[in-house]
Amino acid sequence: MILANMGLFSKIKPTIKIQPIKKDGFSGWTKCSGCPEIIHASELSQNFQCCPKCGHHHRLTYKQRIDLLADEGTFVEQFTHIKPVDSLGFVDTESYQKRLDASQEKTQRDDAICVGTCLLHKQAVALAVLDFSFMGGSMGSVVGERLTCLIELAREQRLPLIIVSASGGARMQESILSLMQMAKTSAALAKLHEAKIPYISVLTNPTTGGVTASFATLGDVIVAEPDALIAFAGPRVVEQTIGQKLPPKAQKSEFLLEKGMLDCVVKRSELKDLLGALISFLTHNERDPLAQKMSERLKELLKRAENSCV
């Protein structure tokens, strides 16, 4: 009786704190695409989205790319009034309009390019960045038109032009309309060249198809990030066509530099400084110390070429 009053045999269960099961989700860790290492997102962010172990360059969003190159708070987007439309009523497994709607919802962008003006090391430039997350950075009518408008703006205001490419090529859902952008952008760049305004092309992983076959490889200086795939047709398509394996690292930036298609391969951490020096050099700004070194080196190479011809 006494024990019962003390509650020893009470049916009331004691309160036990039960920890809820942790929901699955992003923990901040990611597997490097270039090596077996697991890296935390904060470490990647501090290292320009490059693996600190193997140096693999992970893909950047268009916003990250602008933040990397433009001086803080100086980028002004242009020509946002140009919007995509399904002119052909194209349908494959689903309509082109549905694909556009899905990409716009996913990326919160209306198409695969962002163009505008900014300062880069206090030098005014026209900057275009292709966004691979929007339908593989494919070039449709909007990409071609915005890019052409930016090139014309650069010519009118005499601004050096920088285009950062990351693309799977021309957008198949726009058929001939997308292929026309190759000619249009190339013609605009020809006029820019006639006006003696520098154009620097930056190729990132991947740059393929109609983008490679047009504006991406028309730069006065062509720069690429390490280990970037740069090609017209990808390695699998080429191997199936020619019936043999490609050489190791074929169609990668280092291979193309060796074959003379590129001017230099540069790490992402050094890209802004190099672009700033190239702009200073090409616009005859002798105040930049790196541009001075480049000028002296060029004079030295020209002198050697003259002596070898004598």
Short mmCIF file of N, CA and C in Angstrom, two decimals, residues 78-256:
data_model
loop_
_atom_site.label_atom_id
_atom_site.label_comp_id
_atom_site.label_asym_id
_atom_site.label_seq_id
_atom_site.Cartn_x
_atom_site.Cartn_y
_atom_site.Cartn_z
N GLN A 78 22.20 45.04 -69.20
CA GLN A 78 21.62 45.75 -70.34
C GLN A 78 20.74 44.80 -71.17
N PHE A 79 19.83 45.39 -71.95
CA PHE A 79 19.03 44.70 -72.98
C PHE A 79 18.16 43.57 -72.41
N THR A 80 17.65 43.78 -71.20
CA THR A 80 16.77 42.77 -70.58
C THR A 80 15.38 42.75 -71.22
N HIS A 81 15.07 43.75 -72.04
CA HIS A 81 13.76 43.79 -72.69
C HIS A 81 13.63 42.75 -73.80
N ILE A 82 14.74 42.18 -74.23
CA ILE A 82 14.71 41.16 -75.29
C ILE A 82 14.39 39.82 -74.65
N LYS A 83 13.23 39.25 -74.99
CA LYS A 83 12.73 38.03 -74.34
C LYS A 83 12.59 36.88 -75.34
N PRO A 84 12.71 35.64 -74.88
CA PRO A 84 12.56 34.49 -75.79
C PRO A 84 11.10 34.20 -76.13
N VAL A 85 10.87 33.75 -77.34
CA VAL A 85 9.53 33.31 -77.77
C VAL A 85 9.68 32.03 -78.58
N ASP A 86 8.61 31.24 -78.61
CA ASP A 86 8.60 30.00 -79.38
C ASP A 86 8.08 30.30 -80.77
N SER A 87 8.92 30.87 -81.61
CA SER A 87 8.49 31.33 -82.94
C SER A 87 8.06 30.18 -83.84
N LEU A 88 8.67 29.01 -83.68
CA LEU A 88 8.41 27.89 -84.58
C LEU A 88 7.37 26.92 -84.05
N GLY A 89 6.91 27.12 -82.80
CA GLY A 89 6.00 26.16 -82.20
C GLY A 89 6.62 24.77 -82.13
N PHE A 90 7.90 24.74 -81.76
CA PHE A 90 8.68 23.50 -81.80
C PHE A 90 8.26 22.53 -80.69
N VAL A 91 8.12 21.25 -81.05
CA VAL A 91 7.77 20.21 -80.08
C VAL A 91 8.64 18.98 -80.33
N ASP A 92 9.33 18.48 -79.28
CA ASP A 92 9.96 17.16 -79.38
C ASP A 92 9.26 16.26 -78.38
N THR A 93 9.89 15.86 -77.28
CA THR A 93 9.16 15.11 -76.26
C THR A 93 8.21 16.02 -75.50
N GLU A 94 8.50 17.32 -75.51
CA GLU A 94 7.58 18.33 -74.97
C GLU A 94 7.80 19.62 -75.73
N SER A 95 6.93 20.57 -75.56
CA SER A 95 7.03 21.82 -76.33
C SER A 95 8.21 22.67 -75.85
N TYR A 96 8.72 23.47 -76.77
CA TYR A 96 9.81 24.39 -76.44
C TYR A 96 9.37 25.39 -75.37
N GLN A 97 8.13 25.81 -75.43
CA GLN A 97 7.63 26.77 -74.44
C GLN A 97 7.69 26.17 -73.03
N LYS A 98 7.35 24.88 -72.91
CA LYS A 98 7.43 24.23 -71.60
C LYS A 98 8.87 24.16 -71.11
N ARG A 99 9.80 23.90 -72.02
CA ARG A 99 11.21 23.85 -71.66
C ARG A 99 11.69 25.23 -71.20
N LEU A 100 11.25 26.26 -71.90
CA LEU A 100 11.60 27.63 -71.50
C LEU A 100 11.05 27.94 -70.11
N ASP A 101 9.78 27.62 -69.89
CA ASP A 101 9.15 27.89 -68.60
C ASP A 101 9.87 27.17 -67.47
N ALA A 102 10.25 25.91 -67.71
CA ALA A 102 10.93 25.12 -66.68
C ALA A 102 12.31 25.70 -66.37
N SER A 103 13.05 26.12 -67.40
CA SER A 103 14.38 26.70 -67.20
C SER A 103 14.29 28.05 -66.50
N GLN A 104 13.28 28.83 -66.86
CA GLN A 104 13.11 30.14 -66.23
C GLN A 104 12.76 30.00 -64.75
N GLU A 105 11.93 29.00 -64.44
CA GLU A 105 11.58 28.76 -63.04
C GLU A 105 12.79 28.26 -62.25
N LYS A 106 13.59 27.40 -62.88
CA LYS A 106 14.75 26.81 -62.20
C LYS A 106 15.84 27.84 -61.94
N THR A 107 16.13 28.69 -62.92
CA THR A 107 17.27 29.62 -62.82
C THR A 107 16.89 31.03 -62.41
N GLN A 108 15.58 31.34 -62.47
CA GLN A 108 15.13 32.72 -62.21
C GLN A 108 15.76 33.70 -63.21
N ARG A 109 16.06 33.19 -64.40
CA ARG A 109 16.56 34.00 -65.50
C ARG A 109 15.65 33.78 -66.69
N ASP A 110 15.59 34.75 -67.63
CA ASP A 110 14.72 34.58 -68.79
C ASP A 110 15.42 33.93 -69.97
N ASP A 111 16.77 33.92 -69.98
CA ASP A 111 17.49 33.20 -71.03
C ASP A 111 18.93 32.95 -70.58
N ALA A 112 19.73 32.41 -71.52
CA ALA A 112 21.03 31.84 -71.14
C ALA A 112 22.19 32.82 -71.20
N ILE A 113 21.93 34.11 -71.23
CA ILE A 113 23.03 35.07 -71.26
C ILE A 113 22.70 36.30 -70.42
N CYS A 114 23.73 36.86 -69.84
CA CYS A 114 23.62 38.12 -69.11
C CYS A 114 24.67 39.06 -69.68
N VAL A 115 24.24 40.22 -70.16
CA VAL A 115 25.17 41.19 -70.77
C VAL A 115 25.03 42.53 -70.06
N GLY A 116 26.13 43.28 -70.05
CA GLY A 116 26.08 44.60 -69.41
C GLY A 116 27.43 45.27 -69.44
N THR A 117 27.53 46.34 -68.68
CA THR A 117 28.79 47.09 -68.57
C THR A 117 29.23 47.10 -67.11
N CYS A 118 30.53 47.24 -66.91
CA CYS A 118 31.06 47.25 -65.54
C CYS A 118 32.46 47.84 -65.55
N LEU A 119 33.04 47.90 -64.38
CA LEU A 119 34.46 48.24 -64.24
C LEU A 119 35.22 46.97 -63.90
N LEU A 120 36.39 46.82 -64.51
CA LEU A 120 37.28 45.71 -64.18
C LEU A 120 38.63 46.33 -63.86
N HIS A 121 39.02 46.28 -62.60
CA HIS A 121 40.21 47.00 -62.13
C HIS A 121 40.14 48.47 -62.55
N LYS A 122 38.94 49.06 -62.34
CA LYS A 122 38.68 50.48 -62.58
C LYS A 122 38.70 50.85 -64.07
N GLN A 123 38.65 49.85 -64.95
CA GLN A 123 38.59 50.11 -66.38
C GLN A 123 37.21 49.71 -66.90
N ALA A 124 36.56 50.60 -67.62
CA ALA A 124 35.22 50.32 -68.13
C ALA A 124 35.28 49.27 -69.23
N VAL A 125 34.41 48.25 -69.12
CA VAL A 125 34.37 47.19 -70.12
C VAL A 125 32.92 46.79 -70.37
N ALA A 126 32.69 46.15 -71.53
CA ALA A 126 31.41 45.48 -71.82
C ALA A 126 31.61 44.00 -71.53
N LEU A 127 30.71 43.43 -70.74
CA LEU A 127 30.89 42.04 -70.29
C LEU A 127 29.66 41.21 -70.60
N ALA A 128 29.86 40.04 -71.18
CA ALA A 128 28.78 39.08 -71.44
C ALA A 128 29.16 37.74 -70.81
N VAL A 129 28.19 37.10 -70.14
CA VAL A 129 28.44 35.82 -69.49
C VAL A 129 27.32 34.85 -69.88
N LEU A 130 27.69 33.71 -70.44
CA LEU A 130 26.71 32.67 -70.75
C LEU A 130 26.45 31.83 -69.50
N ASP A 131 25.19 31.47 -69.29
CA ASP A 131 24.75 30.73 -68.11
C ASP A 131 24.44 29.29 -68.51
N PHE A 132 25.33 28.35 -68.16
CA PHE A 132 25.16 26.95 -68.58
C PHE A 132 23.95 26.30 -67.94
N SER A 133 23.52 26.81 -66.79
CA SER A 133 22.38 26.19 -66.10
C SER A 133 21.06 26.43 -66.83
N PHE A 134 21.02 27.37 -67.77
CA PHE A 134 19.81 27.63 -68.57
C PHE A 134 19.94 26.90 -69.90
N MET A 135 19.31 25.75 -70.00
CA MET A 135 19.31 24.94 -71.23
C MET A 135 20.71 24.76 -71.79
N GLY A 136 21.65 24.46 -70.89
CA GLY A 136 23.02 24.18 -71.31
C GLY A 136 23.72 25.37 -71.94
N GLY A 137 23.31 26.59 -71.58
CA GLY A 137 23.94 27.78 -72.15
C GLY A 137 23.79 27.87 -73.65
N SER A 138 22.75 27.22 -74.19
CA SER A 138 22.59 27.16 -75.65
C SER A 138 22.28 28.53 -76.24
N MET A 139 22.73 28.74 -77.47
CA MET A 139 22.57 30.02 -78.15
C MET A 139 21.32 30.02 -79.02
N GLY A 140 20.32 30.77 -78.57
CA GLY A 140 19.12 30.99 -79.36
C GLY A 140 19.07 32.44 -79.82
N SER A 141 17.91 32.87 -80.26
CA SER A 141 17.76 34.22 -80.79
C SER A 141 18.06 35.29 -79.75
N VAL A 142 17.65 35.06 -78.50
CA VAL A 142 17.87 36.07 -77.45
C VAL A 142 19.35 36.19 -77.14
N VAL A 143 20.05 35.06 -77.04
CA VAL A 143 21.49 35.11 -76.79
C VAL A 143 22.19 35.88 -77.91
N GLY A 144 21.86 35.55 -79.15
CA GLY A 144 22.50 36.23 -80.29
C GLY A 144 22.18 37.71 -80.35
N GLU A 145 20.92 38.06 -80.08
CA GLU A 145 20.51 39.47 -80.18
C GLU A 145 21.11 40.30 -79.05
N ARG A 146 21.05 39.78 -77.82
CA ARG A 146 21.64 40.53 -76.71
C ARG A 146 23.14 40.71 -76.89
N LEU A 147 23.79 39.66 -77.38
CA LEU A 147 25.23 39.73 -77.60
C LEU A 147 25.57 40.73 -78.69
N THR A 148 24.80 40.72 -79.77
CA THR A 148 25.03 41.67 -80.86
C THR A 148 24.81 43.10 -80.39
N CYS A 149 23.76 43.31 -79.60
CA CYS A 149 23.50 44.65 -79.05
C CYS A 149 24.66 45.12 -78.16
N LEU A 150 25.21 44.21 -77.38
CA LEU A 150 26.34 44.57 -76.50
C LEU A 150 27.58 44.90 -77.33
N ILE A 151 27.81 44.13 -78.39
CA ILE A 151 28.97 44.40 -79.26
C ILE A 151 28.83 45.77 -79.91
N GLU A 152 27.61 46.10 -80.36
CA GLU A 152 27.38 47.41 -80.97
C GLU A 152 27.53 48.53 -79.95
N LEU A 153 27.09 48.28 -78.71
CA LEU A 153 27.28 49.26 -77.63
C LEU A 153 28.76 49.47 -77.36
N ALA A 154 29.53 48.37 -77.33
CA ALA A 154 30.97 48.47 -77.10
C ALA A 154 31.64 49.29 -78.21
N ARG A 155 31.17 49.11 -79.44
CA ARG A 155 31.73 49.87 -80.56
C ARG A 155 31.39 51.35 -80.47
N GLU A 156 30.14 51.65 -80.10
CA GLU A 156 29.71 53.05 -80.00
C GLU A 156 30.44 53.77 -78.86
N GLN A 157 30.60 53.10 -77.72
CA GLN A 157 31.21 53.73 -76.54
C GLN A 157 32.70 53.42 -76.42
N ARG A 158 33.23 52.68 -77.40
CA ARG A 158 34.65 52.29 -77.43
C ARG A 158 35.06 51.61 -76.12
N LEU A 159 34.30 50.58 -75.78
CA LEU A 159 34.58 49.79 -74.57
C LEU A 159 35.21 48.46 -74.97
N PRO A 160 36.30 48.05 -74.33
CA PRO A 160 36.81 46.70 -74.55
C PRO A 160 35.73 45.68 -74.22
N LEU A 161 35.69 44.59 -74.99
CA LEU A 161 34.65 43.58 -74.84
C LEU A 161 35.22 42.29 -74.27
N ILE A 162 34.53 41.72 -73.29
CA ILE A 162 34.89 40.41 -72.73
C ILE A 162 33.64 39.53 -72.79
N ILE A 163 33.79 38.35 -73.40
CA ILE A 163 32.69 37.37 -73.44
C ILE A 163 33.17 36.09 -72.77
N VAL A 164 32.43 35.63 -71.76
CA VAL A 164 32.75 34.38 -71.06
C VAL A 164 31.78 33.31 -71.55
N SER A 165 32.33 32.31 -72.22
CA SER A 165 31.48 31.28 -72.84
C SER A 165 31.42 30.02 -71.99
N ALA A 166 30.21 29.45 -71.89
CA ALA A 166 29.98 28.13 -71.29
C ALA A 166 28.70 27.62 -71.95
N SER A 167 28.84 26.77 -72.96
CA SER A 167 27.68 26.47 -73.78
C SER A 167 27.79 25.10 -74.45
N GLY A 168 26.61 24.51 -74.67
CA GLY A 168 26.53 23.27 -75.43
C GLY A 168 26.37 23.52 -76.92
N GLY A 169 26.23 24.79 -77.32
CA GLY A 169 26.13 25.12 -78.75
C GLY A 169 24.83 25.80 -79.11
N ALA A 170 24.44 25.73 -80.36
CA ALA A 170 23.21 26.37 -80.84
C ALA A 170 22.00 25.63 -80.29
N ARG A 171 20.92 26.36 -80.05
CA ARG A 171 19.70 25.79 -79.45
C ARG A 171 18.85 25.13 -80.52
N MET A 172 18.76 23.80 -80.46
CA MET A 172 18.08 23.03 -81.51
C MET A 172 16.60 23.38 -81.64
N GLN A 173 15.97 23.81 -80.54
CA GLN A 173 14.53 24.12 -80.58
C GLN A 173 14.22 25.36 -81.43
N GLU A 174 15.27 26.13 -81.78
CA GLU A 174 15.04 27.30 -82.63
C GLU A 174 15.57 27.11 -84.04
N SER A 175 16.08 25.91 -84.31
CA SER A 175 16.46 25.52 -85.66
C SER A 175 17.31 26.58 -86.36
N ILE A 176 16.91 26.98 -87.57
CA ILE A 176 17.71 27.91 -88.37
C ILE A 176 17.86 29.27 -87.70
N LEU A 177 16.88 29.63 -86.86
CA LEU A 177 16.95 30.93 -86.17
C LEU A 177 18.16 30.98 -85.24
N SER A 178 18.49 29.85 -84.61
CA SER A 178 19.66 29.82 -83.73
C SER A 178 20.95 29.83 -84.54
N LEU A 179 20.96 29.13 -85.69
CA LEU A 179 22.16 29.11 -86.52
C LEU A 179 22.46 30.49 -87.11
N MET A 180 21.43 31.28 -87.34
CA MET A 180 21.63 32.64 -87.87
C MET A 180 22.41 33.51 -86.90
N GLN A 181 22.35 33.19 -85.61
CA GLN A 181 23.06 34.00 -84.61
C GLN A 181 24.58 33.89 -84.78
N MET A 182 25.04 32.78 -85.34
CA MET A 182 26.48 32.63 -85.58
C MET A 182 26.97 33.70 -86.55
N ALA A 183 26.24 33.87 -87.64
CA ALA A 183 26.62 34.88 -88.64
C ALA A 183 26.45 36.29 -88.10
N LYS A 184 25.36 36.50 -87.36
CA LYS A 184 25.07 37.85 -86.86
C LYS A 184 26.12 38.33 -85.86
N THR A 185 26.46 37.48 -84.90
CA THR A 185 27.47 37.87 -83.90
C THR A 185 28.84 38.02 -84.54
N SER A 186 29.16 37.16 -85.51
CA SER A 186 30.46 37.24 -86.18
C SER A 186 30.58 38.53 -86.98
N ALA A 187 29.50 38.94 -87.64
CA ALA A 187 29.52 40.19 -88.41
C ALA A 187 29.69 41.39 -87.49
N ALA A 188 29.02 41.36 -86.34
CA ALA A 188 29.15 42.47 -85.38
C ALA A 188 30.58 42.55 -84.84
N LEU A 189 31.19 41.39 -84.59
CA LEU A 189 32.58 41.37 -84.10
C LEU A 189 33.56 41.87 -85.17
N ALA A 190 33.25 41.61 -86.44
CA ALA A 190 34.10 42.11 -87.52
C ALA A 190 34.12 43.64 -87.53
N LYS A 191 32.95 44.24 -87.29
CA LYS A 191 32.88 45.72 -87.21
C LYS A 191 33.63 46.24 -85.99
N LEU A 192 33.56 45.50 -84.89
CA LEU A 192 34.29 45.88 -83.68
C LEU A 192 35.79 45.85 -83.95
N HIS A 193 36.23 44.84 -84.71
CA HIS A 193 37.65 44.72 -85.05
C HIS A 193 38.09 45.86 -85.96
N GLU A 194 37.23 46.23 -86.90
CA GLU A 194 37.54 47.34 -87.79
C GLU A 194 37.70 48.64 -87.02
N ALA A 195 36.93 48.77 -85.93
CA ALA A 195 37.03 49.98 -85.10
C ALA A 195 38.21 49.94 -84.15
N LYS A 196 39.01 48.82 -84.21
CA LYS A 196 40.22 48.65 -83.39
C LYS A 196 39.90 48.67 -81.89
N ILE A 197 38.80 48.00 -81.54
CA ILE A 197 38.41 47.87 -80.13
C ILE A 197 38.67 46.42 -79.72
N PRO A 198 39.42 46.20 -78.65
CA PRO A 198 39.82 44.84 -78.28
C PRO A 198 38.66 43.97 -77.80
N TYR A 199 38.72 42.69 -78.17
CA TYR A 199 37.76 41.70 -77.72
C TYR A 199 38.52 40.51 -77.14
N ILE A 200 38.27 40.19 -75.87
CA ILE A 200 38.92 39.06 -75.20
C ILE A 200 37.86 37.98 -74.97
N SER A 201 38.13 36.80 -75.47
CA SER A 201 37.21 35.68 -75.31
C SER A 201 37.73 34.75 -74.22
N VAL A 202 36.86 34.44 -73.25
CA VAL A 202 37.21 33.54 -72.15
C VAL A 202 36.40 32.25 -72.30
N LEU A 203 37.08 31.14 -72.49
CA LEU A 203 36.42 29.86 -72.71
C LEU A 203 36.46 29.04 -71.42
N THR A 204 35.29 28.56 -71.00
CA THR A 204 35.21 27.77 -69.77
C THR A 204 34.59 26.41 -70.10
N ASN A 205 34.55 25.55 -69.14
CA ASN A 205 34.05 24.17 -69.36
C ASN A 205 32.53 24.10 -69.24
N PRO A 206 31.82 23.64 -70.30
CA PRO A 206 32.32 23.35 -71.64
C PRO A 206 32.01 24.50 -72.60
N THR A 207 32.75 24.59 -73.68
CA THR A 207 32.42 25.51 -74.77
C THR A 207 32.43 24.70 -76.06
N THR A 208 31.25 24.47 -76.63
CA THR A 208 31.14 23.55 -77.76
C THR A 208 30.16 24.07 -78.82
N GLY A 209 30.06 23.32 -79.91
CA GLY A 209 29.05 23.58 -80.94
C GLY A 209 29.16 24.92 -81.62
N GLY A 210 28.00 25.49 -81.94
CA GLY A 210 27.93 26.73 -82.69
C GLY A 210 28.54 27.93 -81.98
N VAL A 211 28.63 27.89 -80.66
CA VAL A 211 29.29 28.97 -79.92
C VAL A 211 30.79 28.95 -80.20
N THR A 212 31.40 27.74 -80.15
CA THR A 212 32.82 27.60 -80.48
C THR A 212 33.07 27.99 -81.93
N ALA A 213 32.13 27.64 -82.81
CA ALA A 213 32.30 27.88 -84.24
C ALA A 213 32.02 29.32 -84.64
N SER A 214 31.68 30.18 -83.68
CA SER A 214 31.42 31.59 -84.03
C SER A 214 32.16 32.51 -83.07
N PHE A 215 31.45 33.24 -82.25
CA PHE A 215 32.07 34.34 -81.49
C PHE A 215 33.12 33.89 -80.48
N ALA A 216 33.02 32.67 -79.94
CA ALA A 216 33.94 32.24 -78.88
C ALA A 216 35.39 32.15 -79.34
N THR A 217 35.60 31.87 -80.63
CA THR A 217 36.97 31.72 -81.13
C THR A 217 37.38 32.87 -82.05
N LEU A 218 36.70 34.00 -81.94
CA LEU A 218 37.03 35.17 -82.76
C LEU A 218 37.71 36.27 -81.96
N GLY A 219 38.13 35.98 -80.75
CA GLY A 219 38.74 37.01 -79.91
C GLY A 219 40.10 37.45 -80.40
N ASP A 220 40.45 38.70 -80.10
CA ASP A 220 41.83 39.16 -80.34
C ASP A 220 42.78 38.39 -79.43
N VAL A 221 42.30 38.08 -78.24
CA VAL A 221 43.02 37.20 -77.32
C VAL A 221 42.03 36.15 -76.83
N ILE A 222 42.42 34.88 -76.89
CA ILE A 222 41.55 33.79 -76.46
C ILE A 222 42.17 33.12 -75.24
N VAL A 223 41.45 33.20 -74.13
CA VAL A 223 41.92 32.69 -72.85
C VAL A 223 41.00 31.53 -72.44
N ALA A 224 41.55 30.53 -71.77
CA ALA A 224 40.72 29.41 -71.30
C ALA A 224 41.09 29.04 -69.88
N GLU A 225 40.12 28.49 -69.15
CA GLU A 225 40.39 27.95 -67.83
C GLU A 225 40.99 26.56 -67.97
N PRO A 226 41.70 26.07 -66.95
CA PRO A 226 42.34 24.75 -67.04
C PRO A 226 41.33 23.62 -67.25
N ASP A 227 41.73 22.63 -68.05
CA ASP A 227 41.00 21.39 -68.26
C ASP A 227 39.57 21.60 -68.77
N ALA A 228 39.35 22.70 -69.49
CA ALA A 228 38.02 22.97 -70.04
C ALA A 228 37.83 22.22 -71.35
N LEU A 229 36.65 21.64 -71.55
CA LEU A 229 36.31 20.99 -72.82
C LEU A 229 35.95 22.08 -73.83
N ILE A 230 36.71 22.14 -74.94
CA ILE A 230 36.49 23.14 -75.98
C ILE A 230 36.49 22.40 -77.31
N ALA A 231 35.35 22.42 -77.99
CA ALA A 231 35.25 21.63 -79.21
C ALA A 231 34.03 22.08 -80.02
N PHE A 232 33.96 21.60 -81.28
CA PHE A 232 32.72 21.77 -82.03
C PHE A 232 31.80 20.60 -81.70
N ALA A 233 32.25 19.38 -81.96
CA ALA A 233 31.53 18.18 -81.55
C ALA A 233 32.29 17.52 -80.41
N GLY A 234 31.57 16.97 -79.45
CA GLY A 234 32.19 16.35 -78.29
C GLY A 234 33.00 15.11 -78.65
N PRO A 235 33.86 14.64 -77.73
CA PRO A 235 34.74 13.50 -78.03
C PRO A 235 34.00 12.22 -78.41
N ARG A 236 32.86 11.95 -77.78
CA ARG A 236 32.13 10.73 -78.10
C ARG A 236 31.62 10.75 -79.54
N VAL A 237 31.09 11.91 -79.97
CA VAL A 237 30.59 12.04 -81.35
C VAL A 237 31.73 11.90 -82.35
N VAL A 238 32.86 12.53 -82.05
CA VAL A 238 34.02 12.47 -82.95
C VAL A 238 34.52 11.03 -83.07
N GLU A 239 34.63 10.34 -81.94
CA GLU A 239 35.12 8.96 -81.96
C GLU A 239 34.18 8.04 -82.74
N GLN A 240 32.88 8.26 -82.59
CA GLN A 240 31.92 7.45 -83.35
C GLN A 240 32.00 7.75 -84.84
N THR A 241 32.32 8.99 -85.19
CA THR A 241 32.38 9.39 -86.60
C THR A 241 33.63 8.85 -87.28
N ILE A 242 34.79 9.01 -86.63
CA ILE A 242 36.05 8.61 -87.27
C ILE A 242 36.43 7.16 -86.97
N GLY A 243 35.71 6.54 -86.02
CA GLY A 243 35.95 5.13 -85.72
C GLY A 243 37.24 4.84 -84.99
N GLN A 244 37.77 5.81 -84.25
CA GLN A 244 38.98 5.57 -83.46
C GLN A 244 39.01 6.50 -82.25
N LYS A 245 39.84 6.13 -81.27
CA LYS A 245 39.94 6.91 -80.04
C LYS A 245 40.74 8.17 -80.27
N LEU A 246 40.34 9.24 -79.58
CA LEU A 246 41.10 10.49 -79.64
C LEU A 246 42.31 10.40 -78.71
N PRO A 247 43.34 11.22 -78.95
CA PRO A 247 44.49 11.24 -78.04
C PRO A 247 44.06 11.66 -76.64
N PRO A 248 44.82 11.28 -75.61
CA PRO A 248 44.48 11.68 -74.24
C PRO A 248 44.40 13.21 -74.11
N LYS A 249 43.40 13.67 -73.41
CA LYS A 249 43.19 15.11 -73.15
C LYS A 249 42.90 15.91 -74.41
N ALA A 250 42.61 15.24 -75.53
CA ALA A 250 42.23 15.98 -76.74
C ALA A 250 40.97 16.78 -76.45
N GLN A 251 40.88 17.96 -77.06
CA GLN A 251 39.76 18.90 -76.89
C GLN A 251 39.75 19.56 -75.52
N LYS A 252 40.77 19.37 -74.73
CA LYS A 252 40.90 20.09 -73.45
C LYS A 252 41.81 21.30 -73.66
N SER A 253 41.69 22.30 -72.79
CA SER A 253 42.38 23.57 -73.00
C SER A 253 43.89 23.43 -73.19
N GLU A 254 44.53 22.60 -72.36
CA GLU A 254 45.98 22.46 -72.44
C GLU A 254 46.42 21.89 -73.78
N PHE A 255 45.65 20.93 -74.31
CA PHE A 255 45.93 20.33 -75.61
C PHE A 255 45.78 21.39 -76.71
N LEU A 256 44.72 22.18 -76.63
CA LEU A 256 44.47 23.20 -77.65
C LEU A 256 45.49 24.34 -77.58
#
